[in-house]
Coordinates of C-alpha atoms in Angstrom, one line a residue:
M1289 CA -5.8 -40.1 -69.3
S1290 CA -6.7 -43.8 -67.7
S1291 CA -10.0 -45.5 -68.4
T1292 CA -11.0 -45.0 -64.9
A1293 CA -11.4 -41.3 -65.7
L1294 CA -14.3 -42.4 -68.3
E1295 CA -16.2 -43.9 -65.1
S1296 CA -18.4 -40.5 -64.6
L1297 CA -19.2 -40.9 -68.3
R1298 CA -20.3 -44.2 -68.1
K1299 CA -22.4 -43.2 -65.1
L1300 CA -24.0 -40.2 -67.0
L1301 CA -25.2 -42.3 -70.3
P1302 CA -27.4 -45.5 -70.1
P1303 CA -25.9 -48.7 -69.9
G1304 CA -24.1 -50.1 -72.7
R1305 CA -23.6 -46.5 -75.0
L1306 CA -19.7 -46.7 -73.7
S1307 CA -17.5 -49.2 -75.0
E1308 CA -13.6 -49.6 -73.7
D1309 CA -12.6 -53.1 -74.8
A1310 CA -10.0 -54.0 -77.2
A1311 CA -12.3 -55.2 -79.8
S1312 CA -14.7 -52.2 -79.9
R1313 CA -11.6 -49.6 -79.8
A1314 CA -9.7 -51.7 -82.7
A1315 CA -13.2 -51.3 -85.0
F1316 CA -12.7 -47.2 -84.9
E1317 CA -8.7 -47.2 -84.9
S1318 CA -8.5 -45.7 -88.5
D1319 CA -10.9 -44.4 -91.4
G1320 CA -10.4 -45.2 -95.0
L1321 CA -6.8 -44.1 -95.2
T1322 CA -5.3 -47.0 -93.1
A1323 CA -1.8 -45.7 -93.0
F1324 CA -3.0 -43.8 -90.1
R1325 CA -3.9 -45.4 -87.1
C1326 CA -4.8 -44.6 -83.5
R1327 CA -7.0 -46.1 -81.0
P1328 CA -9.2 -44.2 -78.7
L1329 CA -9.5 -44.5 -75.2
G1330 CA -13.1 -45.3 -75.6
V1331 CA -16.2 -45.3 -78.0
V1332 CA -19.6 -43.6 -77.5
I1333 CA -22.6 -45.2 -79.4
P1334 CA -25.4 -42.6 -78.7
Q1335 CA -28.7 -43.8 -79.6
N1336 CA -30.3 -40.1 -79.7
E1337 CA -29.3 -36.8 -80.1
A1338 CA -29.5 -35.9 -76.1
E1339 CA -26.8 -38.3 -75.6
V1340 CA -24.5 -36.6 -78.2
V1341 CA -24.8 -33.5 -76.7
Q1342 CA -24.5 -34.9 -72.7
T1343 CA -21.5 -36.6 -74.4
V1344 CA -19.8 -33.6 -75.7
R1345 CA -20.8 -31.2 -72.7
W1346 CA -18.7 -33.7 -70.8
C1347 CA -15.7 -33.6 -73.0
H1348 CA -15.7 -29.9 -72.8
E1349 CA -16.0 -30.1 -68.8
H1350 CA -13.2 -32.4 -68.2
S1351 CA -11.2 -31.2 -71.4
I1352 CA -11.2 -34.5 -73.1
P1353 CA -10.8 -34.6 -77.1
F1354 CA -13.3 -36.2 -79.1
V1355 CA -13.9 -36.9 -82.7
A1356 CA -17.6 -37.5 -84.4
R1357 CA -17.6 -40.4 -86.6
G1358 CA -20.0 -41.8 -89.3
S1359 CA -19.2 -44.9 -91.3
G1360 CA -15.4 -44.0 -91.7
T1361 CA -15.1 -43.7 -95.2
S1362 CA -12.8 -40.4 -95.3
L1363 CA -9.6 -41.0 -97.1
S1364 CA -7.7 -38.1 -95.3
G1365 CA -7.5 -39.7 -91.9
G1366 CA -9.9 -37.0 -90.9
S1367 CA -12.0 -39.4 -88.8
M1368 CA -9.4 -41.3 -87.2
P1369 CA -9.4 -41.3 -83.7
V1370 CA -7.0 -39.4 -81.3
A1371 CA -5.4 -41.0 -78.2
D1372 CA -6.4 -40.4 -75.0
G1373 CA -9.8 -39.1 -76.8
I1374 CA -13.1 -40.7 -77.4
V1375 CA -15.2 -41.7 -80.6
I1376 CA -18.7 -40.6 -80.7
S1377 CA -20.2 -42.9 -83.4
L1378 CA -23.3 -41.5 -85.0
N1379 CA -24.7 -44.3 -87.1
R1380 CA -27.7 -45.0 -84.9
L1381 CA -28.8 -41.3 -85.4
R1382 CA -30.3 -42.7 -88.7
Q1383 CA -33.7 -41.3 -88.9
I1384 CA -35.0 -39.2 -91.6
I1385 CA -36.9 -36.6 -89.9
K1386 CA -39.3 -35.6 -92.8
V1387 CA -39.7 -35.3 -96.5
D1388 CA -41.1 -31.9 -97.3
P1389 CA -42.0 -32.3 -101.2
D1390 CA -43.8 -29.1 -101.3
N1391 CA -40.8 -27.1 -100.1
R1392 CA -38.5 -29.9 -101.8
I1393 CA -36.4 -30.3 -98.4
A1394 CA -35.8 -33.1 -96.0
V1395 CA -34.6 -33.0 -92.7
V1396 CA -32.4 -35.9 -91.4
Q1397 CA -30.0 -36.8 -88.5
P1398 CA -26.4 -37.2 -89.0
G1399 CA -26.1 -41.1 -89.2
V1400 CA -28.4 -41.3 -92.5
I1401 CA -26.9 -42.9 -95.5
N1402 CA -26.4 -40.8 -98.3
L1403 CA -28.5 -42.6 -100.7
Q1404 CA -31.2 -43.2 -98.4
V1405 CA -32.4 -39.6 -98.7
S1406 CA -32.6 -40.1 -102.6
A1407 CA -34.9 -43.3 -101.9
A1408 CA -37.1 -41.6 -99.1
A1409 CA -37.8 -38.7 -101.8
A1410 CA -38.1 -40.9 -104.7
P1411 CA -41.7 -41.3 -104.4
Y1412 CA -42.1 -37.5 -105.0
G1413 CA -40.1 -37.6 -108.2
L1414 CA -37.4 -35.9 -106.2
Y1415 CA -33.5 -36.7 -105.0
Y1416 CA -30.5 -35.3 -103.6
A1417 CA -27.9 -34.5 -105.8
P1418 CA -24.2 -35.0 -104.3
D1419 CA -23.3 -38.5 -105.1
P1420 CA -19.7 -39.6 -103.4
S1421 CA -18.9 -43.0 -104.9
S1422 CA -19.1 -44.1 -101.3
Q1423 CA -23.1 -43.2 -101.1
K1424 CA -24.1 -46.5 -100.6
I1425 CA -22.4 -46.4 -96.9
C1426 CA -21.0 -42.9 -96.3
T1427 CA -23.4 -40.8 -93.9
I1428 CA -24.6 -37.4 -94.4
G1429 CA -22.8 -36.2 -91.3
G1430 CA -19.6 -37.3 -92.7
N1431 CA -20.7 -35.6 -96.3
I1432 CA -21.2 -32.4 -94.3
A1433 CA -17.9 -32.6 -92.6
F1434 CA -15.7 -32.9 -95.4
N1435 CA -18.0 -31.0 -98.1
S1436 CA -18.0 -34.2 -100.3
G1437 CA -18.8 -33.9 -103.9
G1438 CA -19.2 -36.8 -106.3
A1439 CA -19.4 -37.2 -110.0
H1440 CA -22.0 -35.0 -110.6
C1441 CA -20.9 -31.9 -108.5
L1442 CA -19.7 -30.2 -112.0
K1443 CA -23.4 -29.3 -112.4
Y1444 CA -24.8 -29.1 -108.9
G1445 CA -21.8 -28.3 -106.6
M1446 CA -21.1 -29.8 -103.4
T1447 CA -22.4 -30.9 -100.4
S1448 CA -22.4 -27.0 -99.2
N1449 CA -24.6 -26.2 -102.1
H1450 CA -27.5 -28.7 -101.0
V1451 CA -27.4 -28.3 -97.3
I1452 CA -29.5 -25.2 -96.3
G1453 CA -29.8 -25.5 -92.3
I1454 CA -27.5 -27.2 -89.5
R1455 CA -28.6 -27.5 -85.9
A1456 CA -25.4 -28.9 -83.9
V1457 CA -23.9 -28.8 -80.9
T1458 CA -20.6 -27.0 -80.6
A1459 CA -17.4 -28.3 -79.0
S1460 CA -18.3 -26.1 -76.1
G1461 CA -21.6 -28.0 -75.6
E1462 CA -23.7 -24.8 -77.2
I1463 CA -26.8 -26.1 -79.2
V1464 CA -26.9 -23.5 -82.3
S1465 CA -29.2 -23.5 -85.2
F1466 CA -27.8 -22.0 -88.5
G1467 CA -30.3 -21.8 -91.7
G1468 CA -33.4 -23.2 -92.0
P1469 CA -35.9 -24.4 -94.5
S1470 CA -35.7 -21.6 -96.6
L1471 CA -32.9 -21.2 -99.5
E1472 CA -32.5 -17.6 -98.8
S1473 CA -30.7 -16.9 -95.2
V1474 CA -30.1 -13.6 -93.4
G1475 CA -26.7 -12.6 -92.0
P1476 CA -23.5 -14.5 -92.0
D1477 CA -23.5 -18.1 -94.1
F1478 CA -22.6 -20.3 -90.7
T1479 CA -24.5 -23.4 -92.4
G1480 CA -21.6 -22.9 -95.2
L1481 CA -18.7 -22.6 -92.9
F1482 CA -20.0 -25.4 -91.1
C1483 CA -19.7 -27.7 -94.0
G1484 CA -16.2 -28.6 -94.9
S1485 CA -15.1 -27.8 -91.4
E1486 CA -13.7 -31.7 -90.7
G1487 CA -15.4 -31.8 -87.3
L1488 CA -13.1 -29.2 -85.9
F1489 CA -16.6 -27.2 -84.6
G1490 CA -18.8 -29.7 -83.1
V1491 CA -21.5 -32.0 -84.2
A1492 CA -24.1 -31.7 -86.4
L1493 CA -27.7 -32.9 -84.9
D1494 CA -30.0 -32.9 -87.8
I1495 CA -29.6 -31.3 -91.0
T1496 CA -32.3 -29.7 -93.6
L1497 CA -31.3 -30.7 -97.3
R1498 CA -32.5 -29.2 -100.5
L1499 CA -33.7 -31.6 -102.7
L1500 CA -34.1 -31.8 -106.8
P1501 CA -36.6 -32.5 -109.1
K1502 CA -35.0 -36.1 -110.7
P1503 CA -34.0 -35.4 -114.5
E1504 CA -36.5 -36.3 -117.0
C1505 CA -33.9 -38.5 -118.8
F1506 CA -30.1 -39.1 -119.4
H1507 CA -27.9 -39.3 -122.5
T1508 CA -24.9 -41.2 -121.0
V1509 CA -21.4 -41.4 -123.6
L1510 CA -18.3 -43.6 -122.6
V1511 CA -15.4 -42.5 -124.7
G1512 CA -12.1 -44.0 -125.5
Y1513 CA -8.8 -42.3 -125.9
R1514 CA -5.2 -43.4 -126.7
S1515 CA -3.5 -41.1 -124.4
L1516 CA -4.5 -39.4 -120.9
R1517 CA -3.5 -35.9 -122.5
A1518 CA -6.0 -36.5 -125.0
A1519 CA -8.8 -37.4 -122.7
G1520 CA -8.0 -34.2 -121.0
D1521 CA -8.3 -31.9 -123.7
A1522 CA -11.2 -33.6 -124.7
V1523 CA -13.0 -32.1 -121.2
S1524 CA -12.0 -28.6 -122.3
A1525 CA -13.3 -29.1 -125.6
V1526 CA -16.9 -30.3 -124.1
I1527 CA -16.8 -27.4 -121.7
D1528 CA -15.6 -24.7 -124.1
S1529 CA -19.0 -25.6 -126.7
G1530 CA -21.0 -24.5 -124.2
L1531 CA -22.5 -27.8 -122.5
L1532 CA -22.6 -28.2 -119.1
P1533 CA -23.1 -32.0 -118.6
G1534 CA -24.8 -33.6 -115.2
A1535 CA -20.8 -35.3 -115.0
M1536 CA -17.8 -36.0 -116.8
E1537 CA -15.2 -38.3 -115.4
I1538 CA -11.9 -40.0 -116.7
M1539 CA -10.4 -43.2 -115.8
E1540 CA -6.7 -44.0 -117.1
A1541 CA -5.8 -47.9 -118.1
L1542 CA -4.9 -49.1 -114.5
A1543 CA -8.2 -47.8 -113.3
I1544 CA -9.8 -49.4 -116.1
E1545 CA -8.0 -52.7 -115.5
A1546 CA -9.3 -52.7 -111.8
A1547 CA -12.9 -52.0 -112.6
E1548 CA -13.0 -54.3 -115.7
A1549 CA -11.9 -57.1 -113.0
A1550 CA -14.4 -56.1 -110.1
T1551 CA -17.5 -54.9 -112.4
S1552 CA -17.1 -56.6 -116.2
C1553 CA -18.1 -53.0 -117.2
G1554 CA -17.1 -53.1 -121.1
Y1555 CA -15.3 -50.2 -121.4
P1556 CA -13.1 -49.9 -124.3
K1557 CA -10.1 -52.4 -125.1
G1558 CA -6.8 -50.7 -125.4
A1559 CA -7.6 -47.6 -124.3
A1560 CA -5.2 -45.4 -122.2
A1561 CA -8.1 -43.7 -120.8
V1562 CA -11.7 -43.1 -120.9
L1563 CA -14.1 -40.5 -120.7
I1564 CA -17.5 -40.4 -119.3
V1565 CA -19.9 -37.7 -120.1
E1566 CA -23.5 -37.6 -119.0
L1567 CA -26.3 -35.0 -119.9
E1568 CA -29.5 -34.9 -118.0
G1569 CA -32.6 -32.7 -118.1
P1570 CA -35.7 -32.5 -120.0
R1571 CA -36.1 -34.6 -123.2
E1572 CA -36.1 -31.5 -125.6
K1573 CA -33.2 -30.1 -124.4
I1574 CA -30.9 -33.5 -124.2
D1575 CA -32.1 -34.3 -127.6
A1576 CA -30.3 -31.2 -129.0
E1577 CA -27.6 -31.3 -126.6
R1578 CA -26.6 -34.8 -127.7
K1579 CA -25.8 -33.6 -131.4
Q1580 CA -23.8 -31.0 -130.2
L1581 CA -21.8 -33.4 -127.6
E1582 CA -21.6 -36.1 -130.8
S1583 CA -20.3 -33.2 -132.9
V1584 CA -17.4 -32.3 -130.0
I1585 CA -16.5 -35.7 -129.3
A1586 CA -15.8 -36.4 -133.2
S1587 CA -13.5 -33.3 -133.2
T1588 CA -11.4 -34.9 -130.7
E1589 CA -8.7 -37.9 -130.8
A1590 CA -11.3 -40.7 -129.5
F1591 CA -11.2 -44.0 -131.1
E1592 CA -14.4 -45.7 -129.8
T1593 CA -17.7 -44.2 -128.3
V1594 CA -20.3 -46.0 -126.8
V1595 CA -23.7 -44.6 -126.1
A1596 CA -25.8 -46.1 -123.4
A1597 CA -29.2 -47.4 -125.1
D1598 CA -30.7 -47.7 -121.8
A1599 CA -30.7 -48.0 -117.9
R1600 CA -29.0 -51.2 -117.6
Q1601 CA -26.2 -50.1 -119.9
R1602 CA -26.0 -46.7 -118.2
D1603 CA -25.6 -48.8 -114.8
G1604 CA -22.9 -50.7 -116.0
I1605 CA -20.8 -47.8 -117.3
W1606 CA -21.1 -45.9 -113.6
A1607 CA -20.6 -49.4 -112.0
G1608 CA -16.9 -49.5 -113.4
R1609 CA -16.4 -45.6 -112.2
K1610 CA -18.0 -46.1 -108.8
S1611 CA -15.9 -49.2 -108.0
A1612 CA -12.5 -47.8 -108.7
F1613 CA -11.2 -46.8 -105.4
S1614 CA -12.1 -50.4 -103.8
A1615 CA -11.2 -52.1 -107.3
V1616 CA -7.7 -51.0 -107.3
G1617 CA -7.0 -53.2 -104.2
K1618 CA -7.1 -56.2 -106.8
L1619 CA -4.2 -54.9 -108.5
S1620 CA -2.1 -54.0 -104.9
P1621 CA -2.4 -54.4 -101.4
D1622 CA -2.2 -51.3 -100.3
F1623 CA -2.6 -47.5 -102.3
L1624 CA -3.2 -44.0 -101.0
V1625 CA -5.6 -41.8 -102.6
Q1626 CA -5.0 -38.3 -103.5
D1627 CA -7.5 -35.5 -104.0
G1628 CA -6.1 -32.5 -105.7
V1629 CA -7.4 -30.0 -107.9
V1630 CA -6.0 -28.0 -111.0
P1631 CA -7.6 -25.7 -113.4
R1632 CA -9.6 -27.8 -116.1
K1633 CA -7.4 -26.1 -119.1
R1634 CA -4.3 -27.4 -117.7
L1635 CA -5.8 -30.9 -116.9
G1636 CA -3.7 -32.6 -119.8
E1637 CA -0.5 -31.0 -118.6
A1638 CA -1.0 -32.2 -114.8
L1639 CA -1.6 -35.7 -115.7
E1640 CA 1.2 -36.2 -118.0
A1641 CA 3.3 -34.8 -115.0
I1642 CA 1.7 -37.4 -112.6
E1643 CA 2.8 -39.7 -115.2
A1644 CA 6.6 -38.6 -115.1
F1645 CA 6.4 -38.5 -111.4
S1646 CA 5.3 -42.3 -111.2
K1647 CA 8.0 -43.5 -113.4
D1648 CA 10.7 -41.7 -111.3
S1649 CA 9.1 -43.3 -108.0
G1650 CA 9.0 -46.6 -109.2
L1651 CA 5.4 -46.8 -108.2
R1652 CA 2.0 -47.0 -110.5
V1653 CA -0.4 -44.6 -110.2
A1654 CA -4.3 -45.4 -111.5
N1655 CA -5.7 -42.1 -112.4
V1656 CA -9.4 -41.3 -111.9
F1657 CA -11.0 -38.0 -111.5
H1658 CA -14.0 -35.6 -111.8
A1659 CA -12.8 -34.0 -115.0
G1660 CA -15.3 -31.5 -115.3
D1661 CA -14.0 -29.5 -112.3
G1662 CA -10.3 -30.7 -112.7
N1663 CA -10.7 -32.6 -109.4
L1664 CA -7.8 -35.4 -109.5
H1665 CA -8.0 -38.6 -107.7
P1666 CA -4.7 -40.3 -108.6
L1667 CA -4.5 -43.8 -106.7
I1668 CA -0.9 -44.5 -105.8
L1669 CA -0.2 -48.4 -105.4
F1670 CA 2.3 -49.7 -103.1
D1671 CA 3.0 -52.6 -100.6
D1672 CA 3.1 -51.3 -96.9
S1673 CA 5.1 -54.7 -96.0
V1674 CA 7.9 -53.6 -98.2
D1675 CA 10.1 -51.4 -96.3
G1676 CA 10.3 -47.8 -97.6
E1677 CA 7.3 -48.1 -100.2
L1678 CA 4.9 -46.2 -97.9
E1679 CA 7.6 -43.6 -97.8
R1680 CA 7.7 -43.5 -101.4
A1681 CA 4.1 -43.4 -102.1
E1682 CA 4.1 -40.5 -99.7
A1683 CA 6.6 -38.7 -101.1
L1684 CA 5.0 -39.0 -104.6
A1685 CA 1.5 -37.9 -103.1
G1686 CA 3.4 -34.7 -101.8
K1687 CA 5.1 -34.1 -105.4
I1688 CA 1.3 -34.1 -107.0
L1689 CA -0.1 -31.8 -104.3
N1690 CA 2.8 -29.5 -104.9
L1691 CA 1.8 -29.6 -108.5
C1692 CA -1.6 -28.7 -107.9
V1693 CA -0.6 -25.6 -106.0
Q1694 CA 1.9 -24.4 -108.0
M1695 CA -1.0 -24.9 -111.3
G1696 CA -3.3 -22.4 -109.1
G1697 CA -5.3 -25.3 -107.9
S1698 CA -6.0 -26.7 -104.6
I1699 CA -4.7 -29.7 -102.1
T1700 CA -8.2 -30.9 -101.7
G1701 CA -11.3 -31.2 -103.6
E1702 CA -13.7 -33.3 -101.6
H1703 CA -11.6 -35.5 -99.2
G1704 CA -10.8 -32.5 -96.8
V1705 CA -7.4 -32.1 -95.5
G1706 CA -7.4 -34.5 -92.3
M1707 CA -4.2 -35.7 -91.6
E1708 CA -2.6 -36.5 -94.7
K1709 CA -2.5 -33.0 -96.3
R1710 CA -2.2 -30.8 -92.9
D1711 CA 1.5 -29.6 -93.5
F1712 CA 0.4 -28.4 -97.3
L1713 CA -2.1 -26.0 -96.1
P1714 CA 0.5 -23.2 -95.4
K1715 CA 1.4 -23.8 -99.1
M1716 CA -2.1 -22.6 -100.1
Y1717 CA -2.5 -19.9 -97.2
D1718 CA -0.7 -17.0 -95.9
S1719 CA 0.0 -16.7 -92.3
A1720 CA -2.4 -14.0 -91.6
T1721 CA -5.5 -16.5 -93.4
M1722 CA -3.9 -19.4 -91.2
E1723 CA -4.2 -17.2 -88.1
L1724 CA -8.0 -16.1 -88.9
M1725 CA -8.6 -19.7 -89.5
H1726 CA -7.4 -20.9 -85.9
R1727 CA -9.7 -17.7 -84.5
L1728 CA -12.7 -19.2 -86.5
R1729 CA -11.9 -22.6 -85.1
A1730 CA -11.5 -21.2 -81.4
A1731 CA -14.8 -19.5 -81.6
F1732 CA -16.5 -22.9 -81.5
D1733 CA -13.8 -25.0 -80.0
P1734 CA -11.9 -22.7 -77.1
K1735 CA -10.5 -26.0 -75.6
T1736 CA -9.3 -27.9 -79.2
I1737 CA -10.8 -31.1 -78.4
A1738 CA -13.0 -31.3 -81.0
N1739 CA -10.9 -33.9 -83.7
P1740 CA -7.3 -32.1 -82.5
G1741 CA -4.5 -32.7 -84.8
K1742 CA -6.4 -32.3 -87.8
M1743 CA -6.2 -29.9 -90.9
F1744 CA -3.6 -27.5 -89.2
P1745 CA 0.0 -28.3 -89.1
G1746 CA 1.8 -29.1 -85.9
A1747 CA 0.4 -29.9 -82.6
E1748 CA 0.7 -33.6 -83.4
A1749 CA -1.5 -35.8 -81.1
P1750 CA 0.5 -39.1 -80.3
A1751 CA 0.5 -42.4 -81.9
L1752 CA -1.1 -41.0 -85.4
S1753 CA 0.4 -43.1 -87.6
G1754 CA 0.9 -47.3 -88.2
H1755 CA 3.7 -48.4 -90.6
G1756 CA 4.3 -52.0 -91.8
L1757 CA 1.9 -54.6 -91.2
H1758 CA -1.7 -54.2 -89.5
P1759 CA -1.8 -55.4 -85.9
L1760 CA -4.2 -58.0 -87.1
E1761 CA -1.6 -59.6 -89.6
K1762 CA 0.9 -59.5 -87.2
A1763 CA -1.5 -61.7 -85.0
G1764 CA -2.0 -63.9 -88.1
V1765 CA -5.8 -63.1 -87.6
I1766 CA -5.9 -61.8 -91.3
S1767 CA -3.7 -62.4 -94.4
R1768 CA -3.2 -60.2 -98.0
E1769 CA -2.5 -63.4 -99.9

């Protein structure tokens, strides 16, 4: 399709909403997984939901593919554009429509930043629980698309556990409402179905979120271990004790090195891995649980334990963990982030296997993960300017995903399938289940125009991957030095 075909869309929207110049299109050519790149035909930046609906209906009428997008922090290629299609950027739909403290809900537009919801709810002693590492910049719309989690998903669940209502425009242009302001709903859980659909059903217009009371106090512990296996086994020991922490995270030596360089977080020196455990809740309950946790940690192979004495020290501990993905950029010019899940009891075994895969491939792997629910985030370090390294990194990533499936886990915990893992989906589901997924998708999007080429294997859209130097590097505009 040529750009002249967009002329009718340009006439439909107010001036300035549609951009076709090279610079605007280049800004949207990839998401957080830069190994995949594709420039859209055009970018629509609507100012209100009416313009979103108009654009989606135009796409349906003309059979033009589209990708709805927030901040582009997806790490699976899920929000990457499609060739000969358009991007609908939702960042300007950023209104918090209301905060209702009596019913403990907030109604927001899809472009609202995750952390801004908690900021708006804070004066009422409330907050929004899902806390992905990118919560300072990721949007609620994007969180819904990939059913994002975060460090505290062990206790509080994923985005789908906190979204109770969605009003959306389907890919066929129909306005639909799922759920509502009540925690109880009647009929099929279409709200839950929409969460994690990776943009294949349509575009959320406003979202009703569940808010929780802010915990009265926190007890945050940082524990150093001499081996990854010992740290993984400690996670099982904590859960087996009957404790349900708000969060349990593990970082290994490479990730610790990167975090120290970025934030000077003061993690135990010489640790092969650190475990972060955070208890939260009423003061009386935490006073009892902290003693139980101390006893459990003492029974593991810990060599150093640091208890946060105040909010500042707690923030420092979490700053290291939250910075891990971006901080790894200090160690390597490129990296792939994986997102598999293994049963919690097999964490230590999985980590040892990943370590062996790393040695065999000759590529370093920095492990960071939500230990409480077995959600692994191995970061595979490579240099894309070296011939063959991206392919080796992708092969290593494939081994890790196969391992997760073989162990009875999943190929994704919160990053989604996107482009990166779509060929692995049939390894988790049989053909009948895959067919059911296709039928569900067709009910919302009969023309397959919403984020095509993602999640499901095959049906590859053109120009989906980019190997070697980034175009700006080739042009001499940027450098990795």
